[in-house]
DNA sequence: ATATGAAATTTTAACACAAAATTTCATATA
DNA sequence: TATATGAAATTTTGTGTTAAAATTTCATAT
């Protein structure tokens, strides 16, 4: 029986690069903000050198993502890295609204889209409209979700799906039970 | 009480164009194959003129998609067109393997990705490997699915997810109950 | 042993031009 | 009288070139 070391999901460098690109930041920009050299950052993103936890924390802060984005709750088997995400090993993506728990179903951040599993807690709601330059499709696995897109409101039930394309939206869970939604976003925002 | 006319989902022109583009076919190519004029086709894709059922059937055949792709099983409300797909109005996407029922969760074919809901019947299996130049992510909603990617086999359970990136794959439902999978494909293949 | 920063390399951006694809519309057709 | 055609007009996409920007490499310093 071995001690559980803190391990990333095995795709750290590629994830960091994808994250940086999705924000339109260059290595030069980031290195200046972090006070590190460009060469070092380049190596980190290619898994040639590995950042300490503190450095990783600094990067996470720079991109406004939770540190948890880089860690699955359990370790992936070697042959599953980049291919399979087990239910027990999904990465938490915090940062969003309260009453909303998001986890990543994609194995890393390098695809042209991202797939999330979102749990909307009972009576949770997003107060203010959000707009993103993305195409998003969601599917209600269970529960109910009220969705406002521009000036329309839709009452969605289990089995319904929706699309948002750069339009402003907000949501509310009108029920006393969780709503579970599979949510696809392109291009990636995390 | 009114008679139910055969109505497309309200996104026919755009869907036809997306479908044609996804196959890398030009209006000229298609018009020659169909024996119709380029101008007319152009107008169909812009909803300026509407094809007859026979013409639509001809197009469907040309693209090797079922005619059902263009019809939801019930009519969408005007303000939901292009935004919401109700559980009862999903479009059937046949053509795949036997023992597999696929429905479209995306409201049309014009996104950078497509979201499907696939039902794998008990003990259904895909005999031969498939390879597509796509990025695909799937999420097991319920049931079990065995998935082969290249030379590895994975036993997936409810809650697990996977990614396939241009790799050859095949699948089998090892159970006596349906497996339900939300499947995302980019770029679109339908 | 690791990080740095300047040099070397690779990638992306910005044009300009040609080719291809699509739209428009006056006319023919049913 | 509405619809389809096909040639002309327009728009979009592709190609090749060069410069700028971004990234990688690697000899040296820490």
Coordinates of C-alpha atoms (C1' of nucleotides) in Angstrom, one line a residue:
Chain A
X1 CA 0.0 0.0 0.0
X2 CA 1.5 3.3 -1.1
X3 CA 1.1 6.8 0.1
X4 CA -1.0 9.0 -2.2
X5 CA 1.2 11.7 -3.6
X6 CA -0.4 14.8 -5.1
X7 CA -0.3 14.1 -8.8
X8 CA -1.7 16.0 -11.7
X9 CA -3.8 14.3 -14.4
X10 CA -0.8 13.6 -16.6
X11 CA -1.6 16.3 -19.1
X12 CA -0.4 19.4 -17.2
X13 CA 1.9 21.0 -19.8
X14 CA -0.7 20.6 -22.6
X15 CA -3.4 21.9 -20.3
X16 CA -1.4 25.0 -19.3
X17 CA -0.7 25.7 -23.0
X18 CA -4.3 25.3 -24.0
X19 CA -5.4 27.5 -21.1
X20 CA -3.0 30.2 -22.0
X21 CA -3.9 30.1 -25.7
X22 CA -7.6 30.3 -24.9
X23 CA -7.0 33.5 -23.1
X24 CA -4.9 34.9 -26.0
X25 CA -1.8 35.3 -23.8
X26 CA 1.8 34.8 -25.0
X27 CA 4.6 33.2 -23.2
X28 CA 6.2 36.6 -23.1
X29 CA 3.2 38.2 -21.5
X30 CA 2.8 35.4 -18.9
X31 CA 6.5 35.3 -18.1
X32 CA 6.5 39.0 -17.3
X33 CA 3.5 38.8 -15.1
X34 CA 5.0 35.9 -13.3
X35 CA 8.5 37.2 -13.1
X36 CA 9.9 34.0 -14.6
X37 CA 11.8 33.5 -17.8
X38 CA 10.2 32.7 -21.1
X39 CA 12.4 29.7 -21.6
X40 CA 11.3 28.2 -18.3
X41 CA 7.6 28.6 -19.1
X42 CA 8.1 27.1 -22.5
X43 CA 9.7 24.0 -20.8
X44 CA 6.9 23.8 -18.3
X45 CA 4.3 23.7 -21.1
X46 CA 6.2 20.9 -22.8
X47 CA 6.6 18.9 -19.6
X48 CA 10.3 19.3 -19.7
X49 CA 10.4 20.9 -16.3
X50 CA 7.7 20.9 -13.6
X51 CA 6.5 23.8 -11.7
X52 CA 6.2 23.7 -7.9
X53 CA 2.8 23.9 -6.3
X54 CA 3.4 27.5 -5.6
X55 CA 4.3 28.3 -9.1
X56 CA 1.2 26.4 -10.3
X57 CA -0.9 28.3 -7.8
X58 CA 0.5 31.5 -9.3
X59 CA -0.4 30.4 -12.8
X60 CA -3.9 29.4 -11.7
X61 CA -4.4 32.8 -10.1
X62 CA -3.2 34.5 -13.3
X63 CA -5.8 32.7 -15.3
X64 CA -8.5 32.9 -12.6
X65 CA -9.0 29.2 -12.4
X66 CA -9.1 27.1 -9.3
X67 CA -6.0 25.1 -8.6
X68 CA -8.2 22.0 -8.6
X69 CA -8.5 22.3 -12.4
X70 CA -5.1 20.6 -12.5
X71 CA -5.9 17.7 -10.2
X72 CA -8.3 14.8 -10.5
X73 CA -9.5 13.5 -7.2
X74 CA -7.8 10.2 -7.9
X75 CA -5.0 9.1 -10.1
X76 CA -5.7 8.0 -13.6
X77 CA -4.3 4.7 -14.9
X78 CA -1.4 5.1 -17.3
X79 CA -3.2 3.8 -20.3
X80 CA -6.3 5.9 -19.6
X81 CA -4.5 9.3 -19.5
X82 CA -5.9 11.5 -22.2
X83 CA -8.6 9.0 -23.1
X84 CA -10.8 8.1 -20.2
X85 CA -12.1 10.1 -17.3
X86 CA -13.5 8.0 -14.5
X87 CA -16.5 9.2 -12.6
X88 CA -14.4 9.3 -9.4
X89 CA -11.5 11.3 -11.0
X90 CA -13.2 14.3 -12.6
X91 CA -11.6 17.6 -12.2
X92 CA -13.5 20.3 -10.3
X93 CA -14.0 23.6 -12.1
X94 CA -15.0 26.1 -9.5
X95 CA -15.1 29.8 -10.1
X96 CA -18.6 29.8 -11.3
X97 CA -21.8 30.9 -9.6
X98 CA -22.8 29.7 -6.2
X99 CA -25.1 26.7 -6.1
X100 CA -23.3 25.4 -9.3
X101 CA -20.8 22.6 -9.2
X102 CA -19.0 22.0 -12.5
X103 CA -16.7 19.1 -13.4
X104 CA -14.7 18.4 -16.5
X105 CA -15.7 15.4 -18.6
X106 CA -13.0 16.1 -21.2
X107 CA -9.7 14.4 -20.4
X108 CA -7.8 17.7 -21.0
X109 CA -8.2 21.2 -22.3
X110 CA -6.8 20.7 -25.7
X111 CA -9.9 19.9 -27.8
X112 CA -11.8 22.3 -29.9
X113 CA -14.6 22.1 -27.3
X114 CA -15.0 21.3 -23.7
X115 CA -17.6 19.0 -22.1
X116 CA -18.7 19.7 -18.5
X117 CA -21.1 18.1 -16.1
X118 CA -22.9 20.8 -14.1
X119 CA -25.0 20.3 -11.0
X120 CA -27.4 23.0 -10.3
X121 CA -28.4 22.9 -6.6
X122 CA -32.0 23.4 -5.5
X123 CA -33.2 26.9 -6.1
X124 CA -29.8 28.1 -7.2
X125 CA -29.9 30.9 -9.7
X126 CA -27.5 33.0 -11.8
X127 CA -28.6 36.6 -11.1
X128 CA -27.0 38.4 -13.9
X129 CA -26.8 37.7 -17.6
X130 CA -23.6 36.2 -18.9
X131 CA -22.3 36.6 -22.5
X132 CA -19.5 34.6 -24.0
X133 CA -18.1 34.4 -27.6
X134 CA -18.9 30.7 -27.8
X135 CA -21.3 28.1 -29.1
X136 CA -22.8 26.1 -26.2
X137 CA -25.1 23.2 -26.2
X138 CA -26.6 21.6 -23.1
X139 CA -28.6 18.5 -22.3
X140 CA -30.8 18.2 -19.2
X141 CA -30.0 14.7 -17.7
X142 CA -32.3 15.2 -14.7
X143 CA -34.2 17.8 -12.9
X144 CA -35.5 21.1 -14.3
X145 CA -33.8 24.2 -15.4
X146 CA -35.2 27.6 -16.4
X147 CA -33.1 29.2 -19.0
X148 CA -33.2 32.8 -20.2
X149 CA -31.7 33.5 -23.6
X150 CA -31.8 37.1 -24.7
X151 CA -35.4 38.1 -24.0
X152 CA -36.9 34.7 -23.9
X153 CA -37.4 32.3 -21.0
X154 CA -37.6 28.5 -21.5
X155 CA -38.6 25.9 -19.0
X156 CA -36.5 22.9 -19.6
X157 CA -37.1 19.3 -18.5
X158 CA -35.1 16.2 -18.3
X159 CA -34.4 15.1 -21.9
X160 CA -34.5 18.6 -23.4
X161 CA -31.5 20.3 -24.9
X162 CA -30.6 23.9 -25.8
X163 CA -28.1 26.0 -27.7
X164 CA -26.6 29.4 -26.9
X165 CA -24.6 31.2 -29.5
X166 CA -22.9 34.3 -28.2
X167 CA -26.2 35.4 -26.7
X168 CA -26.7 36.6 -23.2
X169 CA -28.2 34.1 -20.8
X170 CA -28.9 33.3 -17.2
X171 CA -30.5 30.3 -15.4
X172 CA -32.3 29.2 -12.4
X173 CA -33.2 25.8 -10.9
X174 CA -36.9 26.1 -10.0
X175 CA -36.9 22.8 -8.1
X176 CA -36.1 21.4 -4.7
X177 CA -33.8 18.8 -6.3
X178 CA -30.6 19.1 -8.2
X179 CA -30.6 19.6 -11.9
X180 CA -27.8 17.8 -13.8
X181 CA -26.8 19.1 -17.2
X182 CA -24.1 18.0 -19.7
X183 CA -22.7 21.2 -21.1
X184 CA -20.5 21.6 -24.2
X185 CA -18.6 24.8 -24.9
X186 CA -16.6 25.8 -28.0
X187 CA -14.1 27.2 -28.1
X188 CA -12.9 26.1 -24.6
X189 CA -13.0 28.8 -21.9
X190 CA -11.1 26.9 -19.2
Chain B
X1 CA -57.9 21.0 -34.2
X2 CA -55.6 21.1 -37.2
X3 CA -54.1 18.5 -39.4
X4 CA -50.4 17.8 -38.9
X5 CA -48.6 18.9 -42.0
X6 CA -45.1 17.5 -42.6
X7 CA -42.9 20.3 -41.5
X8 CA -39.1 20.5 -41.3
X9 CA -37.5 21.8 -38.1
X10 CA -37.3 25.4 -39.5
X11 CA -33.6 25.2 -40.2
X12 CA -33.6 23.3 -43.4
X13 CA -31.6 25.6 -45.6
X14 CA -28.9 26.1 -43.1
X15 CA -28.8 22.4 -42.3
X16 CA -28.4 21.5 -46.0
X17 CA -25.6 24.0 -46.4
X18 CA -23.8 22.7 -43.3
X19 CA -24.2 19.2 -44.4
X20 CA -22.9 19.9 -47.9
X21 CA -19.9 21.8 -46.4
X22 CA -19.1 19.1 -44.0
X23 CA -18.7 16.8 -47.0
X24 CA -16.5 19.2 -48.9
X25 CA -19.0 19.4 -51.8
X26 CA -19.6 22.6 -53.8
X27 CA -22.9 23.8 -55.1
X28 CA -21.6 23.1 -58.6
X29 CA -20.7 19.5 -57.7
X30 CA -24.1 18.9 -56.1
X31 CA -26.1 20.5 -58.8
X32 CA -24.4 18.3 -61.4
X33 CA -25.1 15.2 -59.5
X34 CA -28.7 16.2 -59.0
X35 CA -29.3 17.5 -62.5
X36 CA -30.5 20.9 -61.1
X37 CA -29.2 24.4 -61.5
X38 CA -26.7 25.9 -59.2
X39 CA -28.9 29.0 -58.7
X40 CA -31.8 26.9 -57.5
X41 CA -29.7 25.0 -55.1
X42 CA -28.3 28.2 -53.7
X43 CA -31.8 29.5 -53.2
X44 CA -32.8 26.3 -51.4
X45 CA -30.0 26.6 -49.0
X46 CA -31.0 30.2 -48.3
X47 CA -34.6 29.2 -47.7
X48 CA -35.7 31.3 -50.8
X49 CA -37.2 28.4 -52.5
X50 CA -38.2 25.1 -51.0
X51 CA -37.5 21.6 -52.4
X52 CA -40.2 19.1 -52.8
X53 CA -40.1 15.9 -50.7
X54 CA -38.7 14.1 -53.7
X55 CA -36.0 16.6 -54.2
X56 CA -35.1 16.5 -50.5
X57 CA -35.0 12.7 -50.7
X58 CA -32.6 13.0 -53.6
X59 CA -30.4 15.3 -51.5
X60 CA -30.5 12.9 -48.5
X61 CA -29.5 10.1 -50.7
X62 CA -26.6 12.1 -52.1
X63 CA -25.3 12.7 -48.6
X64 CA -26.2 9.2 -47.4
X65 CA -28.3 10.5 -44.5
X66 CA -31.8 9.4 -43.6
X67 CA -34.6 11.7 -44.7
X68 CA -35.6 11.8 -41.0
X69 CA -32.6 14.0 -40.4
X70 CA -34.7 16.9 -41.7
X71 CA -37.7 16.3 -39.6
X72 CA -38.3 16.4 -35.9
X73 CA -41.1 14.1 -34.7
X74 CA -43.2 17.1 -33.6
X75 CA -43.2 20.7 -34.5
X76 CA -41.0 23.2 -32.7
X77 CA -42.5 26.3 -31.3
X78 CA -41.5 29.4 -33.2
X79 CA -39.5 31.0 -30.5
X80 CA -37.7 27.7 -29.8
X81 CA -36.4 27.1 -33.3
X82 CA -32.7 27.0 -33.3
X83 CA -32.5 27.3 -29.5
X84 CA -34.4 24.4 -27.8
X85 CA -34.8 20.8 -28.8
X86 CA -37.6 19.1 -26.8
X87 CA -37.2 15.5 -25.8
X88 CA -40.2 14.6 -28.0
X89 CA -38.9 16.5 -31.1
X90 CA -35.4 15.1 -31.5
X91 CA -34.3 14.2 -35.0
X92 CA -33.4 10.6 -35.7
X93 CA -30.0 10.0 -37.2
X94 CA -30.1 6.5 -38.6
X95 CA -27.5 5.1 -40.9
X96 CA -25.2 3.8 -38.1
X97 CA -24.8 0.4 -36.8
X98 CA -27.6 -1.9 -36.0
X99 CA -28.6 -1.9 -32.3
X100 CA -27.7 1.8 -32.1
X101 CA -30.2 4.6 -32.1
X102 CA -28.9 8.1 -32.5
X103 CA -30.8 11.3 -32.1
X104 CA -29.6 14.9 -32.5
X105 CA -29.5 17.1 -29.4
X106 CA -28.1 20.1 -31.3
X107 CA -30.9 22.3 -32.8
X108 CA -29.3 22.3 -36.2
X109 CA -26.1 21.2 -38.0
X110 CA -24.4 24.6 -38.1
X111 CA -22.2 24.5 -35.0
X112 CA -18.6 23.7 -34.8
X113 CA -19.6 20.5 -33.1
X114 CA -22.6 18.2 -32.9
X115 CA -24.2 16.6 -29.8
X116 CA -25.9 13.3 -30.1
X117 CA -27.8 11.0 -27.7
X118 CA -27.0 7.4 -28.5
X119 CA -28.8 4.4 -27.2
X120 CA -26.9 1.1 -27.5
X121 CA -29.2 -1.8 -27.4
X122 CA -28.5 -4.8 -25.2
X123 CA -25.5 -6.8 -26.5
X124 CA -25.3 -4.6 -29.6
X125 CA -21.8 -4.3 -31.0
X126 CA -19.9 -2.6 -33.7
X127 CA -17.9 -5.3 -35.4
X128 CA -15.3 -3.3 -37.3
X129 CA -13.2 -0.5 -36.3
X130 CA -14.2 3.0 -37.4
X131 CA -11.8 5.9 -38.0
X132 CA -12.9 9.5 -38.4
X133 CA -10.9 12.8 -38.6
X134 CA -12.7 14.2 -35.6
X135 CA -12.4 14.9 -31.9
X136 CA -15.1 13.0 -30.0
X137 CA -16.1 13.0 -26.4
X138 CA -18.7 10.8 -24.8
X139 CA -20.3 10.5 -21.5
X140 CA -22.0 7.4 -20.2
X141 CA -25.4 8.4 -18.8
X142 CA -26.5 4.9 -17.9
X143 CA -25.6 1.3 -18.6
X144 CA -22.2 0.0 -19.6
X145 CA -20.1 0.3 -22.7
X146 CA -17.0 -1.5 -23.7
X147 CA -14.9 0.7 -25.9
X148 CA -11.8 -0.2 -27.9
X149 CA -9.5 2.7 -28.9
X150 CA -6.6 1.6 -31.0
X151 CA -5.2 -1.4 -29.2
X152 CA -6.7 -0.7 -25.8
X153 CA -10.1 -1.9 -24.4
X154 CA -11.9 0.1 -21.7
X155 CA -14.9 -1.0 -19.7
X156 CA -16.9 2.1 -19.1
X157 CA -19.6 2.6 -16.5
X158 CA -22.3 5.2 -15.8
X159 CA -20.5 8.5 -15.1
X160 CA -17.4 7.7 -17.0
X161 CA -16.4 9.7 -20.1
X162 CA -14.0 9.2 -22.9
X163 CA -12.3 10.9 -25.8
X164 CA -11.3 9.7 -29.3
X165 CA -9.1 11.8 -31.5
X166 CA -8.9 10.4 -35.0
X167 CA -8.1 7.0 -33.6
X168 CA -9.8 3.8 -34.7
X169 CA -12.4 2.6 -32.3
X170 CA -15.3 0.1 -31.9
X171 CA -17.8 -0.6 -29.1
X172 CA -20.0 -3.2 -27.6
X173 CA -22.8 -3.1 -25.0
X174 CA -21.9 -6.0 -22.7
X175 CA -25.2 -5.8 -20.8
X176 CA -28.8 -6.9 -21.1
X177 CA -29.9 -3.3 -20.7
X178 CA -29.6 -0.2 -22.9
X179 CA -26.5 2.0 -22.6
X180 CA -27.2 5.7 -23.0
X181 CA -24.3 7.9 -24.1
X182 CA -24.1 11.7 -24.8
X183 CA -21.7 11.9 -27.7
X184 CA -20.0 15.1 -29.0
X185 CA -18.3 15.3 -32.4
X186 CA -16.2 18.0 -33.9
X187 CA -16.3 18.9 -36.7
X188 CA -19.8 17.8 -37.5
X189 CA -20.2 14.7 -39.6
X190 CA -23.9 14.9 -40.3
Chain C
dA1 C1' 21.4 20.7 -11.2
dT2 C1' 18.5 24.4 -12.6
dA3 C1' 17.2 29.1 -14.5
dT4 C1' 18.4 32.6 -17.7
dG5 C1' 18.4 35.3 -21.9
dA6 C1' 20.2 35.9 -26.4
dA7 C1' 20.3 33.5 -30.9
dA8 C1' 18.0 30.4 -34.0
dT9 C1' 13.9 28.5 -35.5
dT10 C1' 9.1 28.1 -36.1
dT11 C1' 4.6 30.0 -36.3
dT12 C1' 1.5 33.5 -37.2
dA13 C1' 0.0 37.7 -39.4
dA14 C1' -0.6 40.8 -43.4
dC15 C1' -0.8 41.6 -48.0
dA16 C1' -1.7 41.0 -52.9
dC17 C1' -3.4 38.4 -56.4
dA18 C1' -5.7 34.5 -58.7
dA19 C1' -9.0 31.0 -58.7
dA20 C1' -13.1 29.2 -57.1
dA21 C1' -17.6 29.4 -55.3
dT22 C1' -21.8 31.7 -54.6
dT23 C1' -25.4 35.1 -55.5
dT24 C1' -28.0 37.9 -58.5
dC25 C1' -31.1 38.8 -62.0
dA26 C1' -32.9 39.2 -66.8
dT27 C1' -34.9 35.8 -69.6
dA28 C1' -36.9 31.4 -70.8
dT29 C1' -40.1 27.9 -69.5
dA30 C1' -44.0 25.3 -67.7
Chain D
dT1 C1' -47.8 33.8 -63.0
dA2 C1' -44.7 31.5 -60.5
dT3 C1' -40.5 29.0 -60.9
dA4 C1' -36.0 27.4 -63.0
dT5 C1' -32.1 28.6 -65.8
dG6 C1' -27.5 30.2 -66.9
dA7 C1' -24.4 33.9 -67.6
dA8 C1' -22.6 38.0 -65.3
dA9 C1' -21.4 40.2 -61.0
dT10 C1' -19.9 39.6 -56.5
dT11 C1' -18.0 37.3 -52.7
dT12 C1' -15.2 33.9 -50.6
dT13 C1' -11.5 31.0 -50.5
dG14 C1' -6.9 29.6 -51.7
dT15 C1' -1.8 30.6 -52.7
dG16 C1' 2.5 32.6 -52.4
dT17 C1' 5.5 36.1 -50.3
dT18 C1' 7.5 38.7 -46.7
dA19 C1' 7.7 40.7 -42.2
dA20 C1' 6.7 40.3 -37.5
dA21 C1' 5.8 37.8 -33.5
dA22 C1' 6.2 33.8 -30.7
dT23 C1' 8.5 29.8 -29.3
dT24 C1' 12.4 26.8 -28.7
dT25 C1' 17.2 25.9 -28.1
dC26 C1' 21.4 26.0 -25.8
dA27 C1' 25.7 28.1 -24.0
dT28 C1' 26.5 30.4 -19.8
dA29 C1' 25.6 32.1 -15.1
dT30 C1' 23.7 31.1 -10.7

